[in-house]
XYZ file of C-alpha atoms in Angstrom:
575
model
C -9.247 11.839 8.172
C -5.893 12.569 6.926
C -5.773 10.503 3.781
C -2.946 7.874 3.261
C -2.837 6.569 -0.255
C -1.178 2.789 -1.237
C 0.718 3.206 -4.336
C -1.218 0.174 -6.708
C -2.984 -2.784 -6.553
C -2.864 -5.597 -9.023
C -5.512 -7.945 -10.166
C -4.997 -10.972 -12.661
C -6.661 -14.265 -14.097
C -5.399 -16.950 -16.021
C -8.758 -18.858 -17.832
C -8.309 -22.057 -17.846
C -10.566 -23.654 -20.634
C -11.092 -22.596 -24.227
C -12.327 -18.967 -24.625
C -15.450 -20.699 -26.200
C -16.025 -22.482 -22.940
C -17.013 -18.230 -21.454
C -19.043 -17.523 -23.709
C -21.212 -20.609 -24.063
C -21.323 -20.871 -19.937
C -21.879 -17.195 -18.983
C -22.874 -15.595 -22.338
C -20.283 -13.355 -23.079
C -16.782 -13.080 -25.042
C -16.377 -10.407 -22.398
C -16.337 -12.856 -19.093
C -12.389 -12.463 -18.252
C -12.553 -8.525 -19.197
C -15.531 -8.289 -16.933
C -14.311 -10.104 -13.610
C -10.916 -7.997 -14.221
C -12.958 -4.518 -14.140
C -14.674 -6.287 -11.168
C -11.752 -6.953 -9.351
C -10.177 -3.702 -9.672
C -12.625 -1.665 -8.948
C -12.907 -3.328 -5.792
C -9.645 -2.002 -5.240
C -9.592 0.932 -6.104
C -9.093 2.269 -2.426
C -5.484 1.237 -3.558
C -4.719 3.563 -6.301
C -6.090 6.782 -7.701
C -3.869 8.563 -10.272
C -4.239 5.350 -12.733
C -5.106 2.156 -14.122
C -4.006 0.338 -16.632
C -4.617 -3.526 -17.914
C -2.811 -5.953 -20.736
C -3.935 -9.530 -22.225
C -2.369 -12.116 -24.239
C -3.965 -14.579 -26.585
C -2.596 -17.980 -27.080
C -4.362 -18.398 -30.299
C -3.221 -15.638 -32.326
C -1.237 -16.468 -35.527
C 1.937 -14.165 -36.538
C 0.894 -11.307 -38.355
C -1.297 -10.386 -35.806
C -1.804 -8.651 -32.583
C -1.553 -11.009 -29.253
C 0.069 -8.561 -26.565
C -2.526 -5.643 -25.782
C -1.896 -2.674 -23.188
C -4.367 -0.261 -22.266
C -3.502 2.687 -19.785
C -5.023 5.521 -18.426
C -4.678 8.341 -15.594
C -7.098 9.934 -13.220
C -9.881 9.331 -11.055
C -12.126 7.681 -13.458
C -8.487 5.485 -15.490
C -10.147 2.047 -14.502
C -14.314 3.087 -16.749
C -11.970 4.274 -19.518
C -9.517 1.496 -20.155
C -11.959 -1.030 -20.288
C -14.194 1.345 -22.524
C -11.239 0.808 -25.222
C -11.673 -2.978 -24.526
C -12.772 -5.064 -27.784
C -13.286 -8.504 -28.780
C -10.161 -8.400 -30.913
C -8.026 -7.925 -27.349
C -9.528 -11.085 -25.754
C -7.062 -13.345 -24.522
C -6.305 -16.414 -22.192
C -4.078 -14.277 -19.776
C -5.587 -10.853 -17.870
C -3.772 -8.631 -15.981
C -4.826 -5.407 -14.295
C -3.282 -2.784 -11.922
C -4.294 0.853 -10.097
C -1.548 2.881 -9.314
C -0.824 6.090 -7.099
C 3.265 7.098 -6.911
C 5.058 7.491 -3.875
C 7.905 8.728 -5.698
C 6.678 11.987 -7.471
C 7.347 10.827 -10.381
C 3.401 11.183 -12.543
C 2.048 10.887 -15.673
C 1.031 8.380 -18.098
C 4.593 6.843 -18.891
C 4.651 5.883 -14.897
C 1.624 4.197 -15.533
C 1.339 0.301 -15.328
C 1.876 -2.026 -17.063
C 4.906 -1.864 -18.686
C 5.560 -3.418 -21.901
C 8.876 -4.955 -23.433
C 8.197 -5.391 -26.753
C 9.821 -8.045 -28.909
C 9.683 -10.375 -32.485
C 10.222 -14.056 -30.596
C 6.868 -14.431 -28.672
C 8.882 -15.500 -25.956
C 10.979 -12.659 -25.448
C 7.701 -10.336 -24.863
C 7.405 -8.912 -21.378
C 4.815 -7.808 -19.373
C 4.728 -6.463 -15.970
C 3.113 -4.382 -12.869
C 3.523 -4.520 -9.490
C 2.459 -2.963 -6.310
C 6.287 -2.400 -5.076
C 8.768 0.456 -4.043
C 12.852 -0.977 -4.145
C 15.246 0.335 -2.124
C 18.031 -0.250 -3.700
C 17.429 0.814 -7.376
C 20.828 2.432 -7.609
C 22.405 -0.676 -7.513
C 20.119 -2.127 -9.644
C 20.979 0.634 -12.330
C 24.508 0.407 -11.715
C 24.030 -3.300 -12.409
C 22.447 -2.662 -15.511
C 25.006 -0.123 -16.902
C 27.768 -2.305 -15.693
C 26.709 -5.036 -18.367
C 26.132 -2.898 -21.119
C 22.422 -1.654 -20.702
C 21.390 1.696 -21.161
C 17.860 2.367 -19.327
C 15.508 4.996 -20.870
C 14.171 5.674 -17.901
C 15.374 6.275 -14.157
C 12.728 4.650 -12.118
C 12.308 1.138 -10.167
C 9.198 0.128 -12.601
C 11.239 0.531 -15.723
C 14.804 -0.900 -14.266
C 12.933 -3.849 -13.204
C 11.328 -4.363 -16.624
C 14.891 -4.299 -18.124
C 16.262 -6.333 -15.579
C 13.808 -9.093 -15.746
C 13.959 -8.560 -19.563
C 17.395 -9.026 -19.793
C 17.064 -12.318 -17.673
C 14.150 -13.628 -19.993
C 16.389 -12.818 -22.953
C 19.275 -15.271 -21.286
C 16.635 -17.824 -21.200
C 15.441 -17.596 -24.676
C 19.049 -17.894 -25.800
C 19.595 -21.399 -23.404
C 16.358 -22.843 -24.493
C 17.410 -21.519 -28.434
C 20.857 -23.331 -27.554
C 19.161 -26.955 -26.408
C 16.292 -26.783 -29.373
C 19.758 -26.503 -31.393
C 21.637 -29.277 -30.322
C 18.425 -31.744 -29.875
C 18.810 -30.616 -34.198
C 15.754 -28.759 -34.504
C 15.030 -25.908 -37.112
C 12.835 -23.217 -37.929
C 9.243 -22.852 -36.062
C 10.553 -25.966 -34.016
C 12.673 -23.716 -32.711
C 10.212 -21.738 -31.519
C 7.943 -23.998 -30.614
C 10.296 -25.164 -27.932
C 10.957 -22.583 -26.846
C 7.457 -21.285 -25.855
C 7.052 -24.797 -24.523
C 9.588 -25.060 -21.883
C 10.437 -21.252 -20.614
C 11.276 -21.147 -17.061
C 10.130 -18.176 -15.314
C 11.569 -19.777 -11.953
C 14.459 -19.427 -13.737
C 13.758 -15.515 -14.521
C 12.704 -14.868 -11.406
C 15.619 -16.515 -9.796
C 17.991 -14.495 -11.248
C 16.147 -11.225 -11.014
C 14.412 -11.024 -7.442
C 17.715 -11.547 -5.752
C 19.221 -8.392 -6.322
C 16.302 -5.809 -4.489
C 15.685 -4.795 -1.650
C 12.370 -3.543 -0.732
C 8.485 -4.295 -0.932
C 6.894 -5.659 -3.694
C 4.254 -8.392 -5.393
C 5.549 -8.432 -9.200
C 3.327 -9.312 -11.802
C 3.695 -10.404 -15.345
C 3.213 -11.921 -18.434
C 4.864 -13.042 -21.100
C 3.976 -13.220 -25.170
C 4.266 -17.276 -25.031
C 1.798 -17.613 -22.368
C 3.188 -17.668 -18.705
C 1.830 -15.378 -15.711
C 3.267 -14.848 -12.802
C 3.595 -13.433 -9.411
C 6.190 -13.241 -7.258
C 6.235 -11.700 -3.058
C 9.198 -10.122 -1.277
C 10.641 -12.515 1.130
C 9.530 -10.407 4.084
C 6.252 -10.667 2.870
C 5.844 -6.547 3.407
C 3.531 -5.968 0.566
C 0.292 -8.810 0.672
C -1.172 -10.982 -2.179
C -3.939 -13.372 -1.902
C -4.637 -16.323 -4.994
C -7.624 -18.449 -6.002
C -7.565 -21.465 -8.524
C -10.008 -24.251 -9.724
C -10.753 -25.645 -13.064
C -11.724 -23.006 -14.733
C -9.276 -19.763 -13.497
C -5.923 -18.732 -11.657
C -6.894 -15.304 -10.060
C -4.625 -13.514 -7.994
C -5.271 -10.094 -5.990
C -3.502 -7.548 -3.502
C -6.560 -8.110 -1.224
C -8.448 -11.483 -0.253
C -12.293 -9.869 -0.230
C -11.917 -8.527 -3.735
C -11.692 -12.285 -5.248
C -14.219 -13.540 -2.386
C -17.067 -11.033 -3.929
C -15.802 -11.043 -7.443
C -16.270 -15.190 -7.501
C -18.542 -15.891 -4.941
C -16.493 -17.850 -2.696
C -15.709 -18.418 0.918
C -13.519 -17.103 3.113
C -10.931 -20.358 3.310
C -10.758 -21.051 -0.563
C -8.625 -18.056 -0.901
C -4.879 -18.445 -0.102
C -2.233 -16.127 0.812
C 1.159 -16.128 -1.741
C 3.343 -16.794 0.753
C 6.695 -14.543 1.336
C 9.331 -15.457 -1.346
C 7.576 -17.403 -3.682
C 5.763 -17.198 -6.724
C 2.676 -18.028 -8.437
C 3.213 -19.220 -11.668
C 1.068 -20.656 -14.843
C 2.396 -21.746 -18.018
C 1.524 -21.789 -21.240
C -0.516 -25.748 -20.807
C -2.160 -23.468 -17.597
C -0.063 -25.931 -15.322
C 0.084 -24.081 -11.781
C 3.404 -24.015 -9.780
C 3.816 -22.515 -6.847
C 8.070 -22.352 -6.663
C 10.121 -20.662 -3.602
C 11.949 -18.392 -5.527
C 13.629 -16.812 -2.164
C 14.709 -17.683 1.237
C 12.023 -16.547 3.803
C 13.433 -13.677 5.603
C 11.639 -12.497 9.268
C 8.249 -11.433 8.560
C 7.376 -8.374 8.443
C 3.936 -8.224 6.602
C 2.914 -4.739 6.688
C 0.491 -3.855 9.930
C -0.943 -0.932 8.279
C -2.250 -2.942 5.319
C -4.368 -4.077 8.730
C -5.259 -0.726 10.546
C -5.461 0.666 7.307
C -5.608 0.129 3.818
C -7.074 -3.311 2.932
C -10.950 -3.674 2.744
C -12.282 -4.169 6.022
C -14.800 -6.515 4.973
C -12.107 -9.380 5.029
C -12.875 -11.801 7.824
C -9.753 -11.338 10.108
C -8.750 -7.730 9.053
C -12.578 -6.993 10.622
C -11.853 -8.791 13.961
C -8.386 -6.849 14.216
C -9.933 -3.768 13.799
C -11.972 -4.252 16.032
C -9.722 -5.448 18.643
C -7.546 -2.518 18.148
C -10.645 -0.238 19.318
C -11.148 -2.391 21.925
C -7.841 -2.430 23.845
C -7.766 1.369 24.121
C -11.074 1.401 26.340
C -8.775 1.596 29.685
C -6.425 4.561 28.158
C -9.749 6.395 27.305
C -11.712 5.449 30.420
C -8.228 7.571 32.202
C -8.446 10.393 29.345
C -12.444 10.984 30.647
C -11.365 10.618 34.186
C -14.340 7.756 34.191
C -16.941 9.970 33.127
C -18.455 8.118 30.390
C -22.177 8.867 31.504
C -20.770 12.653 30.158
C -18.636 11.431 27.087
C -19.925 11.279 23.740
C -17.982 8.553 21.564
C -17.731 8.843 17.417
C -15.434 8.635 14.521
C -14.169 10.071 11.961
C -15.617 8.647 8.734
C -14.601 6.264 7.212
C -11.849 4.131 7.685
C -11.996 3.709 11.528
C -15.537 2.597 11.678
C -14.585 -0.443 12.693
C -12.329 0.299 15.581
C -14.851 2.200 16.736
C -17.220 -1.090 17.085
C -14.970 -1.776 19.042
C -14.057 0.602 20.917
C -17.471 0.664 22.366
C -17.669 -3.027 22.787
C -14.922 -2.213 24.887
C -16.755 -0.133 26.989
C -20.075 -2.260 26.774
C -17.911 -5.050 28.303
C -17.210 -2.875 31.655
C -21.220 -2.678 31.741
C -20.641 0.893 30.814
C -23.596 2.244 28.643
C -21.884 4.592 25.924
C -23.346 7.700 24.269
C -22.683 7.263 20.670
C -23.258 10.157 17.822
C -22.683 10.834 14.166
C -20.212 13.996 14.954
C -18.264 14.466 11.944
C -19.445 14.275 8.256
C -17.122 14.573 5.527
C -18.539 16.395 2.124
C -17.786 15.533 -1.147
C -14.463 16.515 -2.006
C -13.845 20.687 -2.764
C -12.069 22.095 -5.410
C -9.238 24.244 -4.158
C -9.439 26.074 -7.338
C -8.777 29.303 -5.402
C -4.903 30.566 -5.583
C -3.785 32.060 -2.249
C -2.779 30.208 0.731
C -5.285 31.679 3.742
C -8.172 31.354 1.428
C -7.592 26.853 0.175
C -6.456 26.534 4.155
C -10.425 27.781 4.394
C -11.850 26.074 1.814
C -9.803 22.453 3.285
C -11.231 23.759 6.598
C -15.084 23.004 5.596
C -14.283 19.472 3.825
C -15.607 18.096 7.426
C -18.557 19.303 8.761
C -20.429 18.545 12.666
C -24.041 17.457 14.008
C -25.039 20.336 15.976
C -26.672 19.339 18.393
C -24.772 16.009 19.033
C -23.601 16.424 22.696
C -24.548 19.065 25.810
C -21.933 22.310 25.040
C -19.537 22.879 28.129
C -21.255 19.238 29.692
C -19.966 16.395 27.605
C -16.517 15.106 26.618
C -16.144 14.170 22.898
C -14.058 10.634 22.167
C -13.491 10.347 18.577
C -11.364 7.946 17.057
C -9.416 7.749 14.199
C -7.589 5.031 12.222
C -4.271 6.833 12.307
C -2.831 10.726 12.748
C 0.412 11.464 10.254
C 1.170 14.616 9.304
C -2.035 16.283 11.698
C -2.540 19.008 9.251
C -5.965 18.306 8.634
C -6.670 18.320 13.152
C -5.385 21.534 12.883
C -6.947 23.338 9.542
C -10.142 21.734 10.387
C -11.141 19.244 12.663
C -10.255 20.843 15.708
C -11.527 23.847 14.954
C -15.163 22.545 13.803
C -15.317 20.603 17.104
C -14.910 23.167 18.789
C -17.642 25.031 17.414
C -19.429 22.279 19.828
C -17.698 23.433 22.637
C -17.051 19.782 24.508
C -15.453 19.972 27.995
C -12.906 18.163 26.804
C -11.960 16.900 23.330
C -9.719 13.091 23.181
C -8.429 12.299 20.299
C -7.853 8.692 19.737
C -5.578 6.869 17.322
C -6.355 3.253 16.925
C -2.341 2.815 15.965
C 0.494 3.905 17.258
C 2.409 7.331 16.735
C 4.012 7.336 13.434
C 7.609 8.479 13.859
C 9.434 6.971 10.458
C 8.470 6.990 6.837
C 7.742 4.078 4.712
C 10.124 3.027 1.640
C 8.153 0.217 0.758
C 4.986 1.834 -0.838
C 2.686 3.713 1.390
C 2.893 7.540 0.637
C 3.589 8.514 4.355
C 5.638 11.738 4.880
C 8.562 13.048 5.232
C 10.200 12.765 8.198
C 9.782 16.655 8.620
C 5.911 16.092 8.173
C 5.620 13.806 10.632
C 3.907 15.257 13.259
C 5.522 12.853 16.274
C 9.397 13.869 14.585
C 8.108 17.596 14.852
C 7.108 17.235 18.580
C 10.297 15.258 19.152
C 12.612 17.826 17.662
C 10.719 20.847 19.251
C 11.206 19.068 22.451
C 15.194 18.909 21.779
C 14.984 22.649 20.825
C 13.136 23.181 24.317
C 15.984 21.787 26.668
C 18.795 22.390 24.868
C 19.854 19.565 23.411
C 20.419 20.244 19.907
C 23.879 18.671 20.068
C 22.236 15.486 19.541
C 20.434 16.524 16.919
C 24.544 16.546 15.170
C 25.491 13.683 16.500
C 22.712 11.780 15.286
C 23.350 13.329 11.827
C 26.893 12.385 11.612
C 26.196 8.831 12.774
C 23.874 8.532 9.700
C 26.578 9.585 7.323
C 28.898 7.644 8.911
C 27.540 4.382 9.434
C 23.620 4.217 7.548
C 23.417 0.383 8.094
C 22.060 1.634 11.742
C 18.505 3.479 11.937
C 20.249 6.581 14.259
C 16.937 8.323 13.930
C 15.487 6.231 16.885
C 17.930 8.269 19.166
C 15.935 11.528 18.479
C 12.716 9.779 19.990
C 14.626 7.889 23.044
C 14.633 10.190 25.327
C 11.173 11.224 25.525
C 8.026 9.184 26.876
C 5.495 9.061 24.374
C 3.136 10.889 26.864
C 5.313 14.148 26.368
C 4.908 13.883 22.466
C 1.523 13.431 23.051
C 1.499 16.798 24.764
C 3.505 18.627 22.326
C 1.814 17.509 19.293
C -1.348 18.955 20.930
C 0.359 22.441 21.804
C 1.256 22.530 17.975
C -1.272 21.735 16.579
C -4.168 23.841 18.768
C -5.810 26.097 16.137
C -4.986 29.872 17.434
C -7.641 31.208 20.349
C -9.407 27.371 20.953
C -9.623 26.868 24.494
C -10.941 23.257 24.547
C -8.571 20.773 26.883
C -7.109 18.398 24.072
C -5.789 14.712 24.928
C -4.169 12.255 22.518
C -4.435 8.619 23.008
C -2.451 6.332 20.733
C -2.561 2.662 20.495
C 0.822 1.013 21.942
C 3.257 -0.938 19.680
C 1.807 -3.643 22.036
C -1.707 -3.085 21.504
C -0.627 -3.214 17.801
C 1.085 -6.675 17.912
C -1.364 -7.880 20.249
C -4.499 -7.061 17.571
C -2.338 -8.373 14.494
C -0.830 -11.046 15.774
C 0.477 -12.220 12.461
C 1.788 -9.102 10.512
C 4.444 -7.504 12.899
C 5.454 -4.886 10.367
C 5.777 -1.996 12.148
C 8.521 0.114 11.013
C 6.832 3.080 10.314
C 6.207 3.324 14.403
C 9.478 1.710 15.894
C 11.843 1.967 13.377
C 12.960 -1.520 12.602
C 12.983 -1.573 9.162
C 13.058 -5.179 7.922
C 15.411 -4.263 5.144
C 18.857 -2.716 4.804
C 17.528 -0.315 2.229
C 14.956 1.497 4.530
C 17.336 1.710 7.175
C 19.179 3.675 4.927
C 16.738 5.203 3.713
C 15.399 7.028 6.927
C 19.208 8.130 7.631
C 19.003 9.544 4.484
C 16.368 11.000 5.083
C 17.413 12.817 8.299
C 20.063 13.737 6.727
C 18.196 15.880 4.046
C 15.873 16.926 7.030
C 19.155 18.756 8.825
C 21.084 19.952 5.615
C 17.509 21.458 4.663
C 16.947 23.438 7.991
C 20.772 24.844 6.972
C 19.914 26.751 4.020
């Protein structure tokens, strides 16, 4: 309903034989190019403002081109990058990635990959990732501390520099040994390509963020790699045999892309690193202590393809659990209650949800409510009139349930900001006139932000931290809303903002999130019904992530982060 966008998702293969072996097997120069385009389109869920891909050749002799970058923005970036693709760009080592900021920062320098460019082979750097660091001021003050001076303010192009400067210190050791063994010239270089250590790179360069992140790369002698944060916050799934290395943000896309089962893909775990050299010799090294896991639960409720095998059953399950909470929210009238969703995300919970109810030997009245049309153009300029146009994005069956008779159950996969229940939703279901509308969130309330890559709000557009705070305002209590703001300036290694949410039970911010956001003159009872942090852990029993509902950011960055945050919440209700 109310979209959520991931920032990127990366895609890349390593072929394994001759490029000659391709095209005599499967017929085409193109076969790496074309599983690549494969891959990320099957992502594309993940990113939407761009795309961009790079290759290197191991084959190519100086004097010619064996680093290519293509990059593009907008809806249709992934058809027109590989519409520049050639035979001239084909190359041993693929790499792909779809982007969409969660920084503000846009345009086609933001775009991934980003490219290092450099005369020793070796020195030529890569890279892309589906990340967001926490602690890129530190990382920049690094930087500047030993000399550098970045182009470019921003976590992508730190990291290149960074990493870059750590590849250059292993050039120069590897230069340094070639020397002393007495060798000259191209032997030189030769040795150098030979015996790189990106464990070594990555080593030296992983250790000093903080924040989410699966960084990919390549370099211009012939290694890929990709490396997880230790918390294992942002996923990656890999796939090898004797003819590829693939490696993908989500497990399904290299399931369909190659044909294979379920249990021949495996998960990158947190910390470590995929790596293949130049001799496509796969390593797999732990490049940094294991911290807690956290792997993110809304990749789970939310942004992965549901067509992976356990991400299905979780789904599911999530529906499922809420079927007492509901049967309470109908008072047990479910012979009166039609059940739907709202397309298309939470189709799955809502399997289960009426499994749920099937279970109790409850028969369930189920109906296509809500439609959602193709996307409008809000080309018009004021306000009241693209609040209109939004309004008619979603459109009802009439006819779907008894007016003034039936309750209405419809479940969604999650409610953020709750803009779009207010502009639209609640309004067109009205139009139905249910006895009684409950709205049902398969995960929890979302109180915090993320700071590891998800664009989820601002604190202030959160619709739980605007029930919260109007709730303070109600009784009086805005003296903690200071305290609480001092505490974050004073000591930000503490997430204070779980005081402004402590003293209320999640039932009252149910009830004021409904009082703000009942369209003007709709007279329709409104319930919420959210899953519990319970529920949640209970459904995903192996990605505990949950930050963006509890607060308990796995890092010290996005603790202070969300202080930050509220403090730029209060100092902007000052002015």
């Amino acid at each position: 309903m109310e979209e959520l966008k991931h920032e990127c998702g990366v895609a890349m293969i390593r072929l394994l034989k001759p490029l000659s072996y391709y095209e005599q097997k499967y017929g085409t120069w193109a076969y790496g190019f074309n599983k690549l385009y494969l891959m990320m389109e099957k992502q594309h869920n993940r990113g939407q403002e761009g795309a961009g891909i790079a290759s290197v050749s191991l084959k190519n002799e100086p004097g010619t081109e064996y680093m290519f970058r293509e990059k593009a923005e907008g809806k249709d970036a992934i058809t027109e990058v590989f519409s520049r693709v050639n035979e001239s760009m084909q190359g041993e080592l693929l790499m792909g990635h779809l982007r969409y900021s969660t920084t503000g920062k846009s345009g086609l320098t933001y775009v991934h990959p980003f490219l290092r460019r450099y005369n020793w082979r070796a020195k030529n750097l890569c890279l892309c990732g589906n990340f967001n660091m926490t602690n890129i001021d530190e990382v920049f003050k690094l930087l500047t501390d030993q000399g550098q001076s970045p182009r470019i303010y921003g976590d992508s192009y730190i990291t290149l520099e960074l990493m870059g400067h750590r590849l250059d210190r292993e050039v120069e050791r590897l230069y340094n040994e070639a020397k002393k063994e007495g060798l000259e010239g191209t032997a030189i270089t030769e040795y150098i390509d030979n015996h790189v250590s990106i464990t070594n790179v990555l080593t030296s360069t992983m250790s000093h963020f903080d924040g989410g992140y699966v960084m990919c790369g390549l370099t211009g002698s012939g290694e890929m790699f990709a490396v997880r944060d230790p918390w294992g916050i942002r996923p990656a799934f890999y796939y090898q045999d004797d003819e590829v290395v693939v490696l993908a943000s989500e497990r399904p896309v290299i399931q369909t892309c190659f044909d294979l089962p379920t249990d021949s893909i495996h998960e990158l775990q947190p910390g470590s690193a995929l790596i293949v050299n130049k001799h496509g010799e796969v390593s797999l090294p732990q490049i940094l202590e294991p911290k807690e896991n956290a792997r993110c639960s809304f990749e789970r409720i939310y942004f992965s393809r549901g067509s992976d095998r356990d991400i299905y059953q979780e789904r599911k399950r999530l529906g499922e659990q809420l079927t007492p909470t509901i049967l309470k929210a109908i008072d047990g009238d479910v012979g009166n209650t039609v059940f739907s969703y709202i397309p298309n995300t939470a189709e799955v919970a809502y399997y289960g949800m009426t499994d749920g109810f099937r279970k109790l030997h409850r028969d369930v009245r189920t109906e296509k409510v809500v439609w959602k049309d193709i996307k409008l153009r809000t080309f018009i300029s004021t306000n009241a009139e693209r609040n209109d146009l939004a309004a008619h994005v979603y459109d009802i069956s009439y006819g779907s349930l008894r007016p003034y008779e039936d309750n209405l159950v419809i479940i969604d996969d999650s409610i953020v900001r709750g803009t779009t229940l207010k502009e639209s939703i609640f309004k067109i279901l009205d139009r139905l006139h249910p006895k009684k509308i409950v709205m049902v969130s398969s995960s929890p309330q979302i109180r915090y932000p993320d700071f590891y890559g998800i664009d989820m709000a601002r604190l202030e557009e959160l619709c739980a931290f605007r029930a919260a705070i109007a709730l303070i305002r109600e009784r009086g209590m805005e003296q903690l809303t200071d305290e609480v703001y001092q505490a974050c300036k004073s000591s930000p290694q503490t997430n204070h903002v779980r005081r402004i949410y402590e003293l209320f039970s999640v039932d009252e911010i149910n009830r004021k999130i409904v009082e703000m956001l009942r369209p003007k003159g709709m007279e329709t009872l409104i319930e919420l019904v959210f899953q519990s942090i319970e529920g949640l852990h209970r459904a995903c029993p192996n990605h505990p992530g949950d930050w963006y509902f509890t607060g308990h950011y796995p890092t010290p960055g996005g603790t202070r982060m969300v202080n930050q945050a509220f403090i730029n919440y209060v100092d902007s209700q000052k002015q």
